[in-house]
């Protein structure tokens, strides 16, 4: 009798353990099945897709076979000005002016499906996720082209790296939240700086400002150190030197909205027109390193002296943007008597 009771107890215990094991196994299969079903939709990967933009609307987008990631944002939201490294631009997704949409199609999607006023009927949208909240983070940096011969740089555009933070997508099966969702880079074009100067400069008789201009641009030196411009020849290979600064030997490059004439310079006040559209000021020089102004003087005829000005390792800056004039930039030459 006792033996039979022991056998029954063992059977009951084993039965309970088996039920628990089968129940756990069923949960595992059920969980994996649900996870596999959502995996295709939850994985959004456009890392290898190129960012494109529409000319007829404010949409920038990425395409990948039967998928499209659409981002609607006013184009003036992208400023051609680098952001502070510790303070990116942040904008709220409002599903009105700033919208993010992820779409699935039943065929290969193209630009026509995104940018046309009336998109083609094929392929058709089969599913769509719409962002309901989140933040748009934009970090902007300058894109520069380097002249390796003279070590000068020029800004050709601005790269805007876009990341969505804490973005929530509404989808048919519920919601999907991403703490960090990289969209990618979007590049805007910078205004070209012509630098078409003829290297012939002038000096104002009263203010002593030195200026060089052509058409709609000028490059000027204000408050130049008087010891640099002297009617005495400099020894061979020994120019007079000084440092560019915001107070003395102040170097500025400007673009204008109209055509310059000689009357623009040397007056008692700066004319209102043509208006200045861009202004770049030189970074303060460092002795023996950068922002150095060199003046070489030789005799020209019987009474005149010709002064040639060269900038060494000068950098011009506007806001957070800057570019280098190069190792040695010939500003120009002018005569004094």
XYZ file of C-alpha atoms in Angstrom:
337
model
C 0.000 0.000 0.000
C 2.795 2.340 0.954
C 4.700 1.526 -2.224
C 1.638 2.277 -4.345
C 1.181 5.680 -2.617
C 4.823 6.567 -3.315
C 4.437 5.656 -6.992
C 1.301 7.824 -7.267
C 3.079 10.775 -5.651
C 5.993 10.481 -8.059
C 3.577 10.323 -10.999
C 1.729 13.445 -9.840
C 4.967 15.405 -9.351
C 6.272 14.386 -12.768
C 2.955 15.286 -14.371
C 3.059 18.764 -12.834
C 6.647 19.271 -13.992
C 5.794 18.113 -17.516
C 2.797 20.467 -17.689
C 4.946 23.376 -16.547
C 7.628 22.502 -19.130
C 5.113 22.215 -21.964
C 3.451 25.439 -20.881
C 6.787 27.269 -20.865
C 7.705 25.749 -24.232
C 4.398 26.866 -25.708
C 5.036 30.406 -24.442
C 8.479 30.420 -26.030
C 7.068 29.328 -29.398
C 4.261 31.817 -29.135
C 6.662 34.646 -28.267
C 9.058 33.779 -31.076
C 6.198 33.541 -33.530
C 4.949 37.026 -32.644
C 8.465 38.439 -32.721
C 9.155 36.955 -36.153
C 5.906 38.385 -37.462
C 6.831 41.932 -36.374
C 10.539 41.767 -37.172
C 10.201 42.766 -40.830
C 8.185 45.859 -39.998
C 10.184 46.908 -36.936
C 13.542 46.921 -38.706
C 13.903 50.202 -40.613
C 17.256 50.416 -42.342
C 17.972 53.125 -44.918
C 21.654 53.510 -44.014
C 22.791 52.764 -47.585
C 20.078 54.862 -49.273
C 20.891 58.308 -50.675
C 19.038 61.325 -49.332
C 17.039 63.053 -52.076
C 14.740 66.065 -52.134
C 11.768 67.282 -54.143
C 11.875 70.635 -55.928
C 8.085 70.994 -55.889
C 7.512 70.485 -52.166
C 9.322 70.352 -48.806
C 9.915 66.614 -48.760
C 13.328 65.022 -48.402
C 13.320 61.258 -48.630
C 15.088 57.929 -48.952
C 13.985 55.020 -51.136
C 14.766 51.322 -50.904
C 13.036 48.935 -53.308
C 9.457 48.761 -51.942
C 9.975 51.148 -49.022
C 10.139 54.924 -48.602
C 11.142 57.072 -45.637
C 9.641 60.550 -46.058
C 10.499 63.645 -44.073
C 8.550 66.856 -44.667
C 10.309 69.980 -43.392
C 10.467 73.588 -44.683
C 13.715 74.043 -46.593
C 14.527 77.207 -44.619
C 14.861 75.004 -41.529
C 18.326 74.098 -42.819
C 20.567 77.080 -42.144
C 23.898 77.389 -43.904
C 25.599 77.878 -40.575
C 27.387 75.207 -38.529
C 25.698 74.387 -35.241
C 27.488 74.538 -31.921
C 28.909 71.011 -31.338
C 27.196 70.877 -27.936
C 23.919 72.477 -29.043
C 22.265 70.938 -32.126
C 19.094 72.406 -33.587
C 16.039 70.633 -32.154
C 12.531 70.779 -33.679
C 9.313 69.058 -32.580
C 7.576 66.599 -34.904
C 4.059 68.063 -35.128
C 2.574 65.909 -37.917
C 1.677 69.138 -39.714
C 4.664 71.231 -40.812
C 7.221 68.678 -39.650
C 6.129 65.167 -40.622
C 7.815 61.766 -40.790
C 6.209 58.876 -42.688
C 7.411 55.346 -43.406
C 5.618 53.636 -46.330
C 5.481 50.201 -47.876
C 4.568 49.614 -51.541
C 3.496 46.604 -53.590
C 6.201 47.351 -56.186
C 9.413 49.281 -56.720
C 9.002 52.904 -55.610
C 10.600 55.875 -57.433
C 10.880 59.663 -57.193
C 7.655 60.042 -59.211
C 5.761 58.403 -56.349
C 7.058 61.025 -53.923
C 7.380 64.341 -55.740
C 4.612 64.382 -58.345
C 1.471 66.353 -57.503
C -0.573 63.355 -58.649
C 1.596 60.297 -57.975
C 1.349 57.249 -60.247
C -1.244 54.654 -59.259
C 1.402 51.931 -59.372
C 2.985 50.911 -57.097
C 0.298 51.332 -54.460
C 0.909 52.016 -50.779
C 0.238 48.839 -48.796
C 1.077 50.092 -45.315
C 2.126 53.305 -43.613
C 3.619 54.319 -40.300
C 3.088 57.944 -39.288
C 5.188 59.678 -36.645
C 2.946 61.182 -33.966
C 5.622 62.680 -31.717
C 9.351 63.045 -31.224
C 12.217 65.445 -31.762
C 14.200 66.290 -34.904
C 17.877 66.855 -34.116
C 20.009 68.577 -36.776
C 23.782 68.952 -36.545
C 25.234 71.143 -39.310
C 28.857 71.215 -40.464
C 30.564 72.993 -43.347
C 31.638 71.013 -46.413
C 35.000 72.313 -47.610
C 37.114 71.886 -50.709
C 40.873 72.017 -50.148
C 43.461 73.289 -52.601
C 46.410 71.091 -51.667
C 48.886 73.269 -53.562
C 48.346 76.373 -51.438
C 46.529 74.777 -48.457
C 43.525 77.022 -48.917
C 39.934 75.960 -48.288
C 36.579 77.102 -49.636
C 33.133 76.176 -48.320
C 31.076 74.421 -51.009
C 28.073 73.408 -48.920
C 26.687 72.468 -45.539
C 25.986 68.953 -44.315
C 22.952 68.547 -42.073
C 22.978 65.297 -40.088
C 19.407 64.418 -39.090
C 18.501 62.165 -36.172
C 15.021 61.572 -34.761
C 14.883 61.330 -30.972
C 12.165 59.485 -29.034
C 10.085 59.184 -32.179
C 6.749 57.357 -31.947
C 5.195 55.786 -35.050
C 1.487 54.937 -35.219
C 0.929 51.735 -37.211
C -1.938 49.305 -37.789
C -0.842 46.977 -34.985
C -0.179 49.711 -32.424
C 2.822 51.971 -31.895
C 6.559 51.685 -32.402
C 8.998 53.874 -30.436
C 12.657 54.546 -31.210
C 14.848 56.349 -28.697
C 17.352 57.225 -31.454
C 16.484 56.888 -35.126
C 19.121 58.190 -37.620
C 17.674 59.596 -40.838
C 21.030 60.533 -42.399
C 22.721 63.472 -44.098
C 21.197 66.216 -46.212
C 23.527 68.643 -48.035
C 22.698 72.212 -49.046
C 24.777 74.349 -51.424
C 26.752 77.354 -50.176
C 27.012 80.691 -51.942
C 30.248 80.681 -53.917
C 32.793 83.323 -52.925
C 34.307 84.520 -56.227
C 37.612 86.058 -55.038
C 38.087 87.572 -58.488
C 40.448 90.342 -57.405
C 43.068 91.760 -59.772
C 45.713 92.283 -57.036
C 45.720 96.053 -57.589
C 44.840 97.792 -54.320
C 44.217 101.401 -53.300
C 44.627 103.382 -50.086
C 42.278 106.090 -48.843
C 44.121 109.395 -48.220
C 42.425 110.200 -44.900
C 41.254 106.961 -43.258
C 44.238 105.031 -44.655
C 41.944 102.111 -45.365
C 43.419 99.798 -47.982
C 40.893 98.252 -50.329
C 40.659 95.960 -53.308
C 37.370 95.418 -55.094
C 35.810 94.038 -58.226
C 32.142 93.956 -59.232
C 30.226 92.792 -56.146
C 32.990 91.953 -53.678
C 35.699 93.703 -51.685
C 38.538 92.842 -49.367
C 39.691 95.630 -47.075
C 42.279 96.362 -44.402
C 41.220 98.889 -41.767
C 43.353 100.614 -39.131
C 46.558 99.321 -40.630
C 49.665 99.676 -38.507
C 51.418 102.797 -39.913
C 54.829 101.203 -39.351
C 53.981 98.666 -42.073
C 53.475 101.257 -44.819
C 56.626 103.353 -44.931
C 58.287 104.989 -47.914
C 61.490 103.067 -47.376
C 62.588 99.990 -49.260
C 62.581 96.746 -47.290
C 65.728 94.581 -47.319
C 65.708 91.603 -49.681
C 63.527 88.774 -48.326
C 62.851 90.732 -45.136
C 59.322 92.174 -45.291
C 57.765 94.189 -42.524
C 55.402 91.986 -40.513
C 52.421 92.401 -38.260
C 49.451 90.436 -36.997
C 45.883 90.607 -38.226
C 43.463 91.426 -35.400
C 40.001 92.821 -34.758
C 41.532 96.163 -33.732
C 44.639 96.678 -35.849
C 45.255 95.392 -39.384
C 41.589 94.390 -39.505
C 40.909 92.249 -42.568
C 37.364 91.873 -43.933
C 35.886 90.228 -47.017
C 32.409 91.299 -48.180
C 29.874 90.347 -50.816
C 27.351 92.947 -52.010
C 23.884 92.858 -53.495
C 24.904 95.319 -56.228
C 27.885 96.610 -58.196
C 30.657 98.499 -56.407
C 32.229 101.710 -57.709
C 35.295 103.640 -56.461
C 33.013 106.163 -54.726
C 31.936 103.478 -52.249
C 35.261 103.744 -50.465
C 37.062 106.574 -48.620
C 33.939 108.598 -47.747
C 33.100 110.007 -44.321
C 30.534 107.194 -43.860
C 29.844 103.819 -45.445
C 27.190 104.079 -48.203
C 23.890 102.256 -47.704
C 23.964 100.908 -51.253
C 24.971 98.485 -52.491
C 23.964 96.530 -49.396
C 26.344 94.030 -47.834
C 24.990 90.501 -48.255
C 27.839 88.636 -46.535
C 30.734 89.699 -44.340
C 33.695 87.561 -43.296
C 36.255 88.851 -40.791
C 39.750 87.523 -40.272
C 40.567 85.528 -37.146
C 43.137 87.157 -34.867
C 46.663 86.159 -35.790
C 49.141 84.240 -33.652
C 52.772 85.359 -33.762
C 54.881 83.088 -35.949
C 51.913 80.812 -36.681
C 48.896 82.367 -38.407
C 47.179 85.573 -39.429
C 50.423 87.273 -40.396
C 50.532 90.317 -42.657
C 53.716 90.937 -44.641
C 54.572 94.135 -46.527
C 57.406 94.366 -49.036
C 58.324 97.864 -50.262
C 60.362 98.814 -53.314
C 60.948 102.072 -55.149
C 58.794 102.757 -58.190
C 60.183 105.534 -60.360
C 61.799 108.547 -58.744
C 59.238 109.505 -56.086
C 56.829 106.594 -55.624
C 57.049 103.453 -53.506
C 55.232 100.222 -54.281
C 53.969 98.150 -51.356
C 53.017 94.497 -51.831
C 50.882 92.918 -49.129
C 50.783 89.175 -48.472
C 48.734 87.300 -45.855
C 50.229 84.166 -44.312
C 47.943 81.458 -42.935
C 44.971 83.790 -42.619
C 41.517 82.469 -41.753
C 38.239 84.273 -42.434
C 35.172 83.622 -40.278
C 31.433 84.333 -40.369
C 29.424 83.024 -37.433
C 30.547 79.416 -36.963
C 31.792 79.112 -40.571
C 35.410 79.671 -41.521
C 37.843 79.044 -44.365
C 41.568 79.496 -44.986
C 43.058 81.894 -47.519
C 46.079 79.600 -47.752
C 49.728 79.463 -46.749
C 50.473 82.636 -48.708
C 47.756 84.847 -50.205
C 48.842 87.847 -52.286
C 46.434 90.624 -51.367
C 47.745 93.188 -53.822
C 50.007 96.158 -54.350
C 49.554 99.919 -54.255
C 51.645 103.101 -54.548
C 52.422 105.834 -52.064
C 54.343 109.043 -52.737
